[in-house]
PDB file of C-alpha atoms in Angstrom:
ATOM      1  CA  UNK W  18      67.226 284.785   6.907  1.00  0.00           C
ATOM      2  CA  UNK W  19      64.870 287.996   7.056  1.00  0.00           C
ATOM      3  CA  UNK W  20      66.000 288.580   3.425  1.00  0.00           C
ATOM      4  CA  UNK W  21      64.936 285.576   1.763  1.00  0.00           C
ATOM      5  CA  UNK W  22      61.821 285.386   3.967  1.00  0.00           C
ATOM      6  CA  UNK W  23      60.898 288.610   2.201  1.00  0.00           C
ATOM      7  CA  UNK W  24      62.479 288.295  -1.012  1.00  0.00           C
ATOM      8  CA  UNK W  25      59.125 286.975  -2.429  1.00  0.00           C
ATOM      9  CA  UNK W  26      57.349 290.133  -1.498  1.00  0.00           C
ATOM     10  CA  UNK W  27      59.770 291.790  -2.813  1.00  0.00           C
ATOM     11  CA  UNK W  28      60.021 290.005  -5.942  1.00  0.00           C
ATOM     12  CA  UNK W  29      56.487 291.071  -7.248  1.00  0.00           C
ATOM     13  CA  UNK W  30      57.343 294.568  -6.405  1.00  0.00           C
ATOM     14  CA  UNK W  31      60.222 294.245  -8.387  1.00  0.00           C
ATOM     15  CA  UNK W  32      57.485 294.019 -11.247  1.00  0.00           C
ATOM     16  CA  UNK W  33      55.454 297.372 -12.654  1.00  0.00           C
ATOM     17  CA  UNK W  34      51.659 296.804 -11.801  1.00  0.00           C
ATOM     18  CA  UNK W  35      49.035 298.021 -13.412  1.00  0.00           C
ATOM     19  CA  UNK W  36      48.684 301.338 -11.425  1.00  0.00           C
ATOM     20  CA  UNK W  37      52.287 301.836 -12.487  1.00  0.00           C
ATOM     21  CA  UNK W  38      51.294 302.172 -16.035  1.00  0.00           C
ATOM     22  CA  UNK W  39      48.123 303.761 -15.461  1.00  0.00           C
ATOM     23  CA  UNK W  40      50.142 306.421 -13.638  1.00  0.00           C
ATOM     24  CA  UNK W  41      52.660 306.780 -16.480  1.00  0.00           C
ATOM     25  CA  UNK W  42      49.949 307.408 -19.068  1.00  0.00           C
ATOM     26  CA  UNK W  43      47.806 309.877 -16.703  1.00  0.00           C
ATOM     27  CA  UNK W  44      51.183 311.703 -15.527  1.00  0.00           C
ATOM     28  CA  UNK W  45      54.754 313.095 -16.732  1.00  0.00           C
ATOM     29  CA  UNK W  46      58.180 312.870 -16.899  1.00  0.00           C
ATOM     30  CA  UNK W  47      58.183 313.382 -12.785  1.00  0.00           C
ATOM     31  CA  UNK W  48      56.023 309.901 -12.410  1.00  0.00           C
ATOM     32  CA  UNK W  49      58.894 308.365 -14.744  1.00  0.00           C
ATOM     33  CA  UNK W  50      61.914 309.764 -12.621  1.00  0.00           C
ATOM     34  CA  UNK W  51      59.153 308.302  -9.460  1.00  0.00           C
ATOM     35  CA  UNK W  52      59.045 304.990 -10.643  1.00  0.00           C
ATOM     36  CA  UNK W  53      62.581 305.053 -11.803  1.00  0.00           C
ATOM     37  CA  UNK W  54      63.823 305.615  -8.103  1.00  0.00           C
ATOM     38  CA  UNK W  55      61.219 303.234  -6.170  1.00  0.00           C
ATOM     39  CA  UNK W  56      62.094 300.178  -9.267  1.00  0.00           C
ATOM     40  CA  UNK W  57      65.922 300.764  -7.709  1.00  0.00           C
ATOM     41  CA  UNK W  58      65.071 301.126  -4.507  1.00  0.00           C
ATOM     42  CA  UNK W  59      62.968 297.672  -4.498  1.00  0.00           C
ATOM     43  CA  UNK W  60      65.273 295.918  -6.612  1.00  0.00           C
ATOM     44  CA  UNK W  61      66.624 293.761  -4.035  1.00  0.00           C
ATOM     45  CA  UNK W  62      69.010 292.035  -7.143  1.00  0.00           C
ATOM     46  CA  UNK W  63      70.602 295.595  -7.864  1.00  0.00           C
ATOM     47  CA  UNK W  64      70.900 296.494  -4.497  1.00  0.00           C
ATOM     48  CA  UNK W  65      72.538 293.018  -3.459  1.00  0.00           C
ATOM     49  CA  UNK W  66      75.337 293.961  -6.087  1.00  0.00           C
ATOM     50  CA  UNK W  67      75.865 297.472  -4.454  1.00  0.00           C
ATOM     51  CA  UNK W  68      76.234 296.177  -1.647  1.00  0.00           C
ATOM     52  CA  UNK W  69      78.520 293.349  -2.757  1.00  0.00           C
ATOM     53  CA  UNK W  70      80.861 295.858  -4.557  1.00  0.00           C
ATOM     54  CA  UNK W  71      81.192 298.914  -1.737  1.00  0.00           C
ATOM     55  CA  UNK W  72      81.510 295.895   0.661  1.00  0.00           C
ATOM     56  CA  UNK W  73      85.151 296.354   1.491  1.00  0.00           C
ATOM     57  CA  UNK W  74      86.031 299.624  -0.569  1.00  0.00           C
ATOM     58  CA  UNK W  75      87.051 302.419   2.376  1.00  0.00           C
ATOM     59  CA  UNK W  76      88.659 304.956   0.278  1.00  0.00           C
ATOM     60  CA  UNK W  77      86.088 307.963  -2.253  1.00  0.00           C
ATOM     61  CA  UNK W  78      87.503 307.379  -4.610  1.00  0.00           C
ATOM     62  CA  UNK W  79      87.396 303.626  -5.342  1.00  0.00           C
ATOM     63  CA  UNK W  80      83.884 303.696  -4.493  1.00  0.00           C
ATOM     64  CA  UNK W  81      83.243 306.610  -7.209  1.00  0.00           C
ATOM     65  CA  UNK W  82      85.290 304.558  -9.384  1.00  0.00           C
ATOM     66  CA  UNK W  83      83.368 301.333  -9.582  1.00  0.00           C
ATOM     67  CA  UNK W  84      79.974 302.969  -9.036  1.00  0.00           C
ATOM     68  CA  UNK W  85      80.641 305.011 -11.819  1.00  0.00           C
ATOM     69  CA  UNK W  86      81.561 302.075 -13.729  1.00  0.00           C
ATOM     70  CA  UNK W  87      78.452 300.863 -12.774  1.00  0.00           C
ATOM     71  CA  UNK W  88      76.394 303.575 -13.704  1.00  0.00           C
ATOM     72  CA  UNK W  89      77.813 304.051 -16.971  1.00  0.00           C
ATOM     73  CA  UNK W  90      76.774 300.362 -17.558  1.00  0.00           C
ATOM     74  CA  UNK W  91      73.632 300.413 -16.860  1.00  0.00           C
ATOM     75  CA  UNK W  92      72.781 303.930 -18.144  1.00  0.00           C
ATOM     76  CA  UNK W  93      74.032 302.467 -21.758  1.00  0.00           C
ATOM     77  CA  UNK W  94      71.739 299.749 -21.778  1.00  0.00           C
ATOM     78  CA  UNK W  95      68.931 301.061 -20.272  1.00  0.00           C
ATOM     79  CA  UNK W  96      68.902 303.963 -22.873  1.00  0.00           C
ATOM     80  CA  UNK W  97      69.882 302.086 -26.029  1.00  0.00           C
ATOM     81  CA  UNK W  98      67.889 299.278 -25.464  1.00  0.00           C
ATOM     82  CA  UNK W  99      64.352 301.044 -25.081  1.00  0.00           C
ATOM     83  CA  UNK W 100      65.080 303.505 -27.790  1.00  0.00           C
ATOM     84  CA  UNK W 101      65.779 300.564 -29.842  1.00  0.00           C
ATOM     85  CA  UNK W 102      63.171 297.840 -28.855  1.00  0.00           C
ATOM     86  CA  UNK W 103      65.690 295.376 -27.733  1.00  0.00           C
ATOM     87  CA  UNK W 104      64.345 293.157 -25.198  1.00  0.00           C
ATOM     88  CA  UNK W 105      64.202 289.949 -24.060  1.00  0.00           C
ATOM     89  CA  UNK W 106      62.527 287.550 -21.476  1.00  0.00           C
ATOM     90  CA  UNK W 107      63.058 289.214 -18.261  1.00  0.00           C
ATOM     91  CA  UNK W 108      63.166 286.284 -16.184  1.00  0.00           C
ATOM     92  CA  UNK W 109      66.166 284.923 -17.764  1.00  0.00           C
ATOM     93  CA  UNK W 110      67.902 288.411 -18.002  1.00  0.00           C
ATOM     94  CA  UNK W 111      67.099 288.778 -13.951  1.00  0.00           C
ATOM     95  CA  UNK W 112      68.879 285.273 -13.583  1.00  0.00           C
ATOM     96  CA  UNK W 113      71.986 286.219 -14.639  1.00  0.00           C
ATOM     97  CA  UNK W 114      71.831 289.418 -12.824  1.00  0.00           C
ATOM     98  CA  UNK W 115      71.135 286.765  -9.818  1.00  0.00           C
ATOM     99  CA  UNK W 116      74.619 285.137 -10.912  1.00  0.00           C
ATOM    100  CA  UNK W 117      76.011 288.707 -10.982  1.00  0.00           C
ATOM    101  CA  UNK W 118      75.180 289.076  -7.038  1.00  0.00           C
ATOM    102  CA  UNK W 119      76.887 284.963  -6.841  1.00  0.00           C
ATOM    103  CA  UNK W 120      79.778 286.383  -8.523  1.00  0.00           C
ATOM    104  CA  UNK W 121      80.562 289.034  -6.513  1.00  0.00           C
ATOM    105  CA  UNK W 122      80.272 287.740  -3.324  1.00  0.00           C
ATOM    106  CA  UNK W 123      82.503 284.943  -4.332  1.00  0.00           C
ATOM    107  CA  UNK W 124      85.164 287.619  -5.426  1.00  0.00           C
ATOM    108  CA  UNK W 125      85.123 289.154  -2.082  1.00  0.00           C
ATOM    109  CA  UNK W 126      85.403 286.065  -0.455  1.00  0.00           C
ATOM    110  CA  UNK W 127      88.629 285.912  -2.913  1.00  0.00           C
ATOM    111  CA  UNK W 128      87.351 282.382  -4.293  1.00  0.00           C
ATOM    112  CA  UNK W 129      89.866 283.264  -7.373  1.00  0.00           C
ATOM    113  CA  UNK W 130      92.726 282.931  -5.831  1.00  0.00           C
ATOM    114  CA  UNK W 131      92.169 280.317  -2.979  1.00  0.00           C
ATOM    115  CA  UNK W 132      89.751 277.966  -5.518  1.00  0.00           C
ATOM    116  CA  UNK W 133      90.671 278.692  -8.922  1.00  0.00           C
ATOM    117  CA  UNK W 134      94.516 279.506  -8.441  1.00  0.00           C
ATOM    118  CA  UNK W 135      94.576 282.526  -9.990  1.00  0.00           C
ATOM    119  CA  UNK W 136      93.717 286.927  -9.605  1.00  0.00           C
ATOM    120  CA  UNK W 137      90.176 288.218  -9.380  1.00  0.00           C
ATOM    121  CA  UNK W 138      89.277 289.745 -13.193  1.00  0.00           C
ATOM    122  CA  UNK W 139      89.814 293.629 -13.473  1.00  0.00           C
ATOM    123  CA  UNK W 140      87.678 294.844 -11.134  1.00  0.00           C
ATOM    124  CA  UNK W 141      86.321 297.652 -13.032  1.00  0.00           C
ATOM    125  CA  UNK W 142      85.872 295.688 -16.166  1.00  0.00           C
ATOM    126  CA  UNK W 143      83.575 292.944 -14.656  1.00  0.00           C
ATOM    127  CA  UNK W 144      81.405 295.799 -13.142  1.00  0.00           C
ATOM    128  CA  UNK W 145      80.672 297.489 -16.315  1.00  0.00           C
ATOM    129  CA  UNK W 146      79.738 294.827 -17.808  1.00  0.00           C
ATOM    130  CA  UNK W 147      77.422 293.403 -14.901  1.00  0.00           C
ATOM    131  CA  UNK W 148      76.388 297.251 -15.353  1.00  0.00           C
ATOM    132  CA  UNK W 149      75.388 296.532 -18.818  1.00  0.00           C
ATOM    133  CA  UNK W 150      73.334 293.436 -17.790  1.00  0.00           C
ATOM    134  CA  UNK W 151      71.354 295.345 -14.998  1.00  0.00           C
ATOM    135  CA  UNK W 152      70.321 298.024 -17.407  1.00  0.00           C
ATOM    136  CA  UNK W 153      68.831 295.497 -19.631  1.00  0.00           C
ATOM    137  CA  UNK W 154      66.771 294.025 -17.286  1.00  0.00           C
ATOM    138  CA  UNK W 155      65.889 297.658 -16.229  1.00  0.00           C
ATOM    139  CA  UNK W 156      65.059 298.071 -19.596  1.00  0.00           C
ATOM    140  CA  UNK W 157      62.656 295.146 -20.019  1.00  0.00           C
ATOM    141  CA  UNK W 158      61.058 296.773 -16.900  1.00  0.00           C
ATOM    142  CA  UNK W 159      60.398 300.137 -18.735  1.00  0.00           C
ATOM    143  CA  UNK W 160      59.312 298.648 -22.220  1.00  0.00           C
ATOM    144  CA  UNK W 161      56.437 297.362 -20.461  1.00  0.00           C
ATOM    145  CA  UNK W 162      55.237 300.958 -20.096  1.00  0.00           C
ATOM    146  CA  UNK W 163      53.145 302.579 -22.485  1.00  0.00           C
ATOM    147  CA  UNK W 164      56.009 304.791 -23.767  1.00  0.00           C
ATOM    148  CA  UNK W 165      54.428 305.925 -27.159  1.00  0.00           C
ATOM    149  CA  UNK W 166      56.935 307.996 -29.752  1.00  0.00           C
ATOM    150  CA  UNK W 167      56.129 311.133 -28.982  1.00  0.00           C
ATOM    151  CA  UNK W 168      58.587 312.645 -25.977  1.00  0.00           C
ATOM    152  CA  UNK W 169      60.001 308.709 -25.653  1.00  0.00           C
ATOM    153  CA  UNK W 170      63.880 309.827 -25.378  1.00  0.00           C
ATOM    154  CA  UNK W 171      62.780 312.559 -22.398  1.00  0.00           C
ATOM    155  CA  UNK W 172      60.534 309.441 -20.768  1.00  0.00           C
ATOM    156  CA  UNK W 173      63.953 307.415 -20.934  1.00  0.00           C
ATOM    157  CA  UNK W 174      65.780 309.612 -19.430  1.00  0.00           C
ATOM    158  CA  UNK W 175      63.451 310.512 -16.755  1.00  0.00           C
ATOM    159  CA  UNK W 176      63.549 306.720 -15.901  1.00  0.00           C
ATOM    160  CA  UNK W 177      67.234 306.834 -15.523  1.00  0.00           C
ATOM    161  CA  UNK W 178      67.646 310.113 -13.520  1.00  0.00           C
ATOM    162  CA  UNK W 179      64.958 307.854 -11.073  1.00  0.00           C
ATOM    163  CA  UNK W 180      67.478 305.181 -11.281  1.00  0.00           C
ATOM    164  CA  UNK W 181      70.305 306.986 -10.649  1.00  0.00           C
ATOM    165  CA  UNK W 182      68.423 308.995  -7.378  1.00  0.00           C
ATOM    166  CA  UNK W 183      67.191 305.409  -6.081  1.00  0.00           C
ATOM    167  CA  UNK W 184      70.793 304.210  -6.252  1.00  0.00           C
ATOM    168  CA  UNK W 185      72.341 307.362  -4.553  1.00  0.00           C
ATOM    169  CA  UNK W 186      69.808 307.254  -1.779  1.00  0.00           C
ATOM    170  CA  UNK W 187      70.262 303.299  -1.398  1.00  0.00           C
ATOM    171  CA  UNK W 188      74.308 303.641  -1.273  1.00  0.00           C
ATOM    172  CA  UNK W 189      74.366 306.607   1.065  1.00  0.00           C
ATOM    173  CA  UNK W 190      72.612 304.147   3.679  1.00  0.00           C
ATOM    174  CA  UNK W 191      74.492 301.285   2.682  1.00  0.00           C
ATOM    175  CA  UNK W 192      78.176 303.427   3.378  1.00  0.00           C
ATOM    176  CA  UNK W 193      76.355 304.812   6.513  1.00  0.00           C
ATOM    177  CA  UNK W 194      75.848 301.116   8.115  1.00  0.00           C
ATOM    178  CA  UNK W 195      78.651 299.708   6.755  1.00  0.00           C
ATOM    179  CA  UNK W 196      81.620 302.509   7.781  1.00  0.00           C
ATOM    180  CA  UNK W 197      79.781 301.872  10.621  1.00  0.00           C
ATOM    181  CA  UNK W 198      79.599 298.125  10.775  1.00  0.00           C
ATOM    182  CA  UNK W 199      83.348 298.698  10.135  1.00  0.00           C
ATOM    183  CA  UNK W 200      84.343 299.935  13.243  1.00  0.00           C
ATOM    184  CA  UNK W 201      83.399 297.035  15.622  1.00  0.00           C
ATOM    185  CA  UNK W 202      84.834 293.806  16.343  1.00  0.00           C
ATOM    186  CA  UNK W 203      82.322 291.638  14.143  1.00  0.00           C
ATOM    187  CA  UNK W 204      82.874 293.134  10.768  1.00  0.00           C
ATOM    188  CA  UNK W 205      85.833 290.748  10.230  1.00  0.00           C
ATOM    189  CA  UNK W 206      84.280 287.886  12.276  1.00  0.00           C
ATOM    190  CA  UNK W 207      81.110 288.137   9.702  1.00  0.00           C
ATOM    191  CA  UNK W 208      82.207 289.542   6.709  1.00  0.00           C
ATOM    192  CA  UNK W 209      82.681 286.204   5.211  1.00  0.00           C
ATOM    193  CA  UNK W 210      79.080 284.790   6.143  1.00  0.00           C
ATOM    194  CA  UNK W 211      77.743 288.235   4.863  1.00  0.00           C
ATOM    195  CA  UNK W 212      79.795 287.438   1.632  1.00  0.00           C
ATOM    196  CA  UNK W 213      78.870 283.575   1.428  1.00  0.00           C
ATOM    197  CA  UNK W 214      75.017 285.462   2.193  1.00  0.00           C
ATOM    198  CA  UNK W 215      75.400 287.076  -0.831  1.00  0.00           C
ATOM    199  CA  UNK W 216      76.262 283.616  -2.924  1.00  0.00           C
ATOM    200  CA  UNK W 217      73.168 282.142  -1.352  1.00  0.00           C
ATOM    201  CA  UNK W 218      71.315 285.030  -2.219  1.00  0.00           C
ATOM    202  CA  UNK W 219      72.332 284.582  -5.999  1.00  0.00           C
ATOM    203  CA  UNK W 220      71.197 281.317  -6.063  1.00  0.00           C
ATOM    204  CA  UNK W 221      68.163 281.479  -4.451  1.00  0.00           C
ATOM    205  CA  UNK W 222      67.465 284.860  -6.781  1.00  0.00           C
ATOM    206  CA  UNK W 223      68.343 282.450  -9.891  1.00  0.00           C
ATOM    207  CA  UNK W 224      66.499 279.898  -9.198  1.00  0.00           C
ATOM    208  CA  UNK W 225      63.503 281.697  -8.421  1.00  0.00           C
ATOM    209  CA  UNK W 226      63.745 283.488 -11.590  1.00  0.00           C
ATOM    210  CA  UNK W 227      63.959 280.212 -13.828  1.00  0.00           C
ATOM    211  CA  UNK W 228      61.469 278.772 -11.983  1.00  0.00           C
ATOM    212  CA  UNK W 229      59.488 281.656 -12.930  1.00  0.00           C
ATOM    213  CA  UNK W 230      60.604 281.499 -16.843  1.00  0.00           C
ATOM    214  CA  UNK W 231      59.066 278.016 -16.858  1.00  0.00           C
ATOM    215  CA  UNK W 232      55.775 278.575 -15.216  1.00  0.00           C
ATOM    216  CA  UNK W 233      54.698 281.866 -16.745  1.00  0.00           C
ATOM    217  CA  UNK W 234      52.788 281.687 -20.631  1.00  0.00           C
ATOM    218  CA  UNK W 235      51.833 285.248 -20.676  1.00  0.00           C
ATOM    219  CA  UNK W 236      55.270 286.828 -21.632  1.00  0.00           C
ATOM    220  CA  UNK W 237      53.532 290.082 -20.314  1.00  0.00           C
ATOM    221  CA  UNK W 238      53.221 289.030 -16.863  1.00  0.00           C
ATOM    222  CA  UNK W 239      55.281 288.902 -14.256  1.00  0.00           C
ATOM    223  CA  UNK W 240      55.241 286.377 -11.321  1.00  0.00           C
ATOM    224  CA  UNK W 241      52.137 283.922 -10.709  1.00  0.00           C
ATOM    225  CA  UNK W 242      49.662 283.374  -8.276  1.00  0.00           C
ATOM    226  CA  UNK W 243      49.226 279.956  -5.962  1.00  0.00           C
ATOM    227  CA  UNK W 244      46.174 279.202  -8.293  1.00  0.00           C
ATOM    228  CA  UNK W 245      48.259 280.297 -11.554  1.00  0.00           C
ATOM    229  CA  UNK W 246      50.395 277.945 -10.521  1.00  0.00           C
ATOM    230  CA  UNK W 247      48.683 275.016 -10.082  1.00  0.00           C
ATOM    231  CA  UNK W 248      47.227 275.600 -13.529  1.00  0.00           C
ATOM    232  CA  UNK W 249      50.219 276.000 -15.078  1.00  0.00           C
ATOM    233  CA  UNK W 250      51.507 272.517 -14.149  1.00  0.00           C
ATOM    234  CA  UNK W 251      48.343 271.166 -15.028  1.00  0.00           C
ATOM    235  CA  UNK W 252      48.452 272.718 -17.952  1.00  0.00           C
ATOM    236  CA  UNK W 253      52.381 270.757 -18.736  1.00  0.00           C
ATOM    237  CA  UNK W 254      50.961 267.816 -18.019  1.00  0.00           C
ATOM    238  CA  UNK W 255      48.148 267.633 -20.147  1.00  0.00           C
ATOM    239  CA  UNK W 256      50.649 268.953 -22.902  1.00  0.00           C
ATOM    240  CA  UNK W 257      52.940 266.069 -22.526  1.00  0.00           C
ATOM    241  CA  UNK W 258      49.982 263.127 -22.545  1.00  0.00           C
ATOM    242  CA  UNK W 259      48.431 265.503 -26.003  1.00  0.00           C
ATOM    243  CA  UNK W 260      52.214 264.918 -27.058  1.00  0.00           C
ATOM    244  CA  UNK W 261      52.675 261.600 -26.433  1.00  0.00           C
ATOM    245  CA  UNK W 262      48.879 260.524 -27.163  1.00  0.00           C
ATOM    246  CA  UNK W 263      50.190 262.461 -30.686  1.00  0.00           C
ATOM    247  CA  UNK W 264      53.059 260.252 -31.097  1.00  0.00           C
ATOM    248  CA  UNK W 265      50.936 256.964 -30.881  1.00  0.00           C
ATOM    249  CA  UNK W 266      48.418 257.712 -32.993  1.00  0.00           C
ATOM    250  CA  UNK W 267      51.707 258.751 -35.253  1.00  0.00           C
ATOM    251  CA  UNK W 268      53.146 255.462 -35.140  1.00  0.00           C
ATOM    252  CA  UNK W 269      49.810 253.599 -35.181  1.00  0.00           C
TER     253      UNK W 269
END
């Protein structure tokens, strides 16, 4: 409950503000590696994942195996995709990272066996790839930033070396509270609300997101206010009676 209460704070901070940029173009690659770490740190959709994946994973090296996997993932795309200029709209690239954080707490809750009849996916596989989704979206972040050419690949970099700190310092805590959590008599008797948390966490995330790709014009923006809001769905409305007042004068 606290989570989604504050998921829509969270949510703009997931965003890079204006003093974000201004702070990239007046500093160097140290504010990159900055911003790099707080972005993971307040990326409540990456973290949700984490957590979903170390949930139940006791031994080192299964958990350096699939964060690893992970990393590598999102490293790829997060590099490739800003040296390249491949983008797309954020809000529907954060919506299936949203279905990412659905997926895995339905894995954990072993919804492939008991619903679908059949074994969870390889494990490894399905987290590279989510990998690769969650370093595009980090990517879309970071080619919002006034990277320029000159020194771009070091800017990159410094971006993803923030990442990668933000994720270490975020799954240190989230091994502390879970070994933990682990230990006492309500890990097993909540595990599977945690779990089903995570599913309604994925679809609250995804629907927040689309609601968000279909109120927001300025493809440079991210979130709206109340009042942006309101304007907006004026704004459809008085498309749809141009559209149809169009189609009578048409047919007329």
């Amino acid at each position: 409950m606290l989570l989604l209460v504050l998921l829509p704070t969270l949510a703009m901070a997931h965003g890079i503000s204006e003093a974000d940029k201004q702070a990239m173009l007046d500093g160097g690659y140290i504010r990159y590696v900055w911003l790099g770490a707080t972005h993971m740190l307040t990326g409540y959709d990456h973290l949700l994942f984490i957590f979903g994946v170390i949930f139940f994973l006791t031994g080192f090296r299964d958990i350096v195996k699939y964060i690893t996997a992970f990393t590598l993932g999102h490293s790829i795309t997060l590099v490739f995709a800003t040296v390249y200029g491949i983008s797309a709209n954020y809000f529907l690239v954060d919506a299936v990272i949203a279905l990412s954080v659905c997926y895995k707490g339905f894995d954990n809750l072993d919804g492939f066996n008991r619903y679908l009849g059949r074994p969870s996916p390889n494990l490894v596989l399905v987290i590279f790839g989510f990998g690769l989704i969650h370093g595009f979206g980090l990517s879309t972040r970071l080619q919002q930033l006034p990277l320029g050419d000159s020194g771009l690949i070091g800017r990159i970099l410094s971006f993803n070396v923030g990442v990668e700190i933000g994720q270490i310092i975020a799954l240190a805590i989230m091994l502390l509270v879970i070994s933990s959590w682990r230990r006492t008599r309500s890990f097993a008797q909540f595990s599977t609300v945690s779990n089903g948390g995570l599913i309604a966490a994925g679809v609250f995330l995804f629907f927040m997101q689309m609601h968000g790709f279909g109120h927001t014009t300025d493809p440079d923006s991210f979130g709206f206010s109340t009042d942006n809001h309101y304007h907006e769905h004026k704004q459809m409305e008085q498309d749809i009676l141009n559209q149809q007042r169009t189609l009578r004068e048409s047919i007329d």
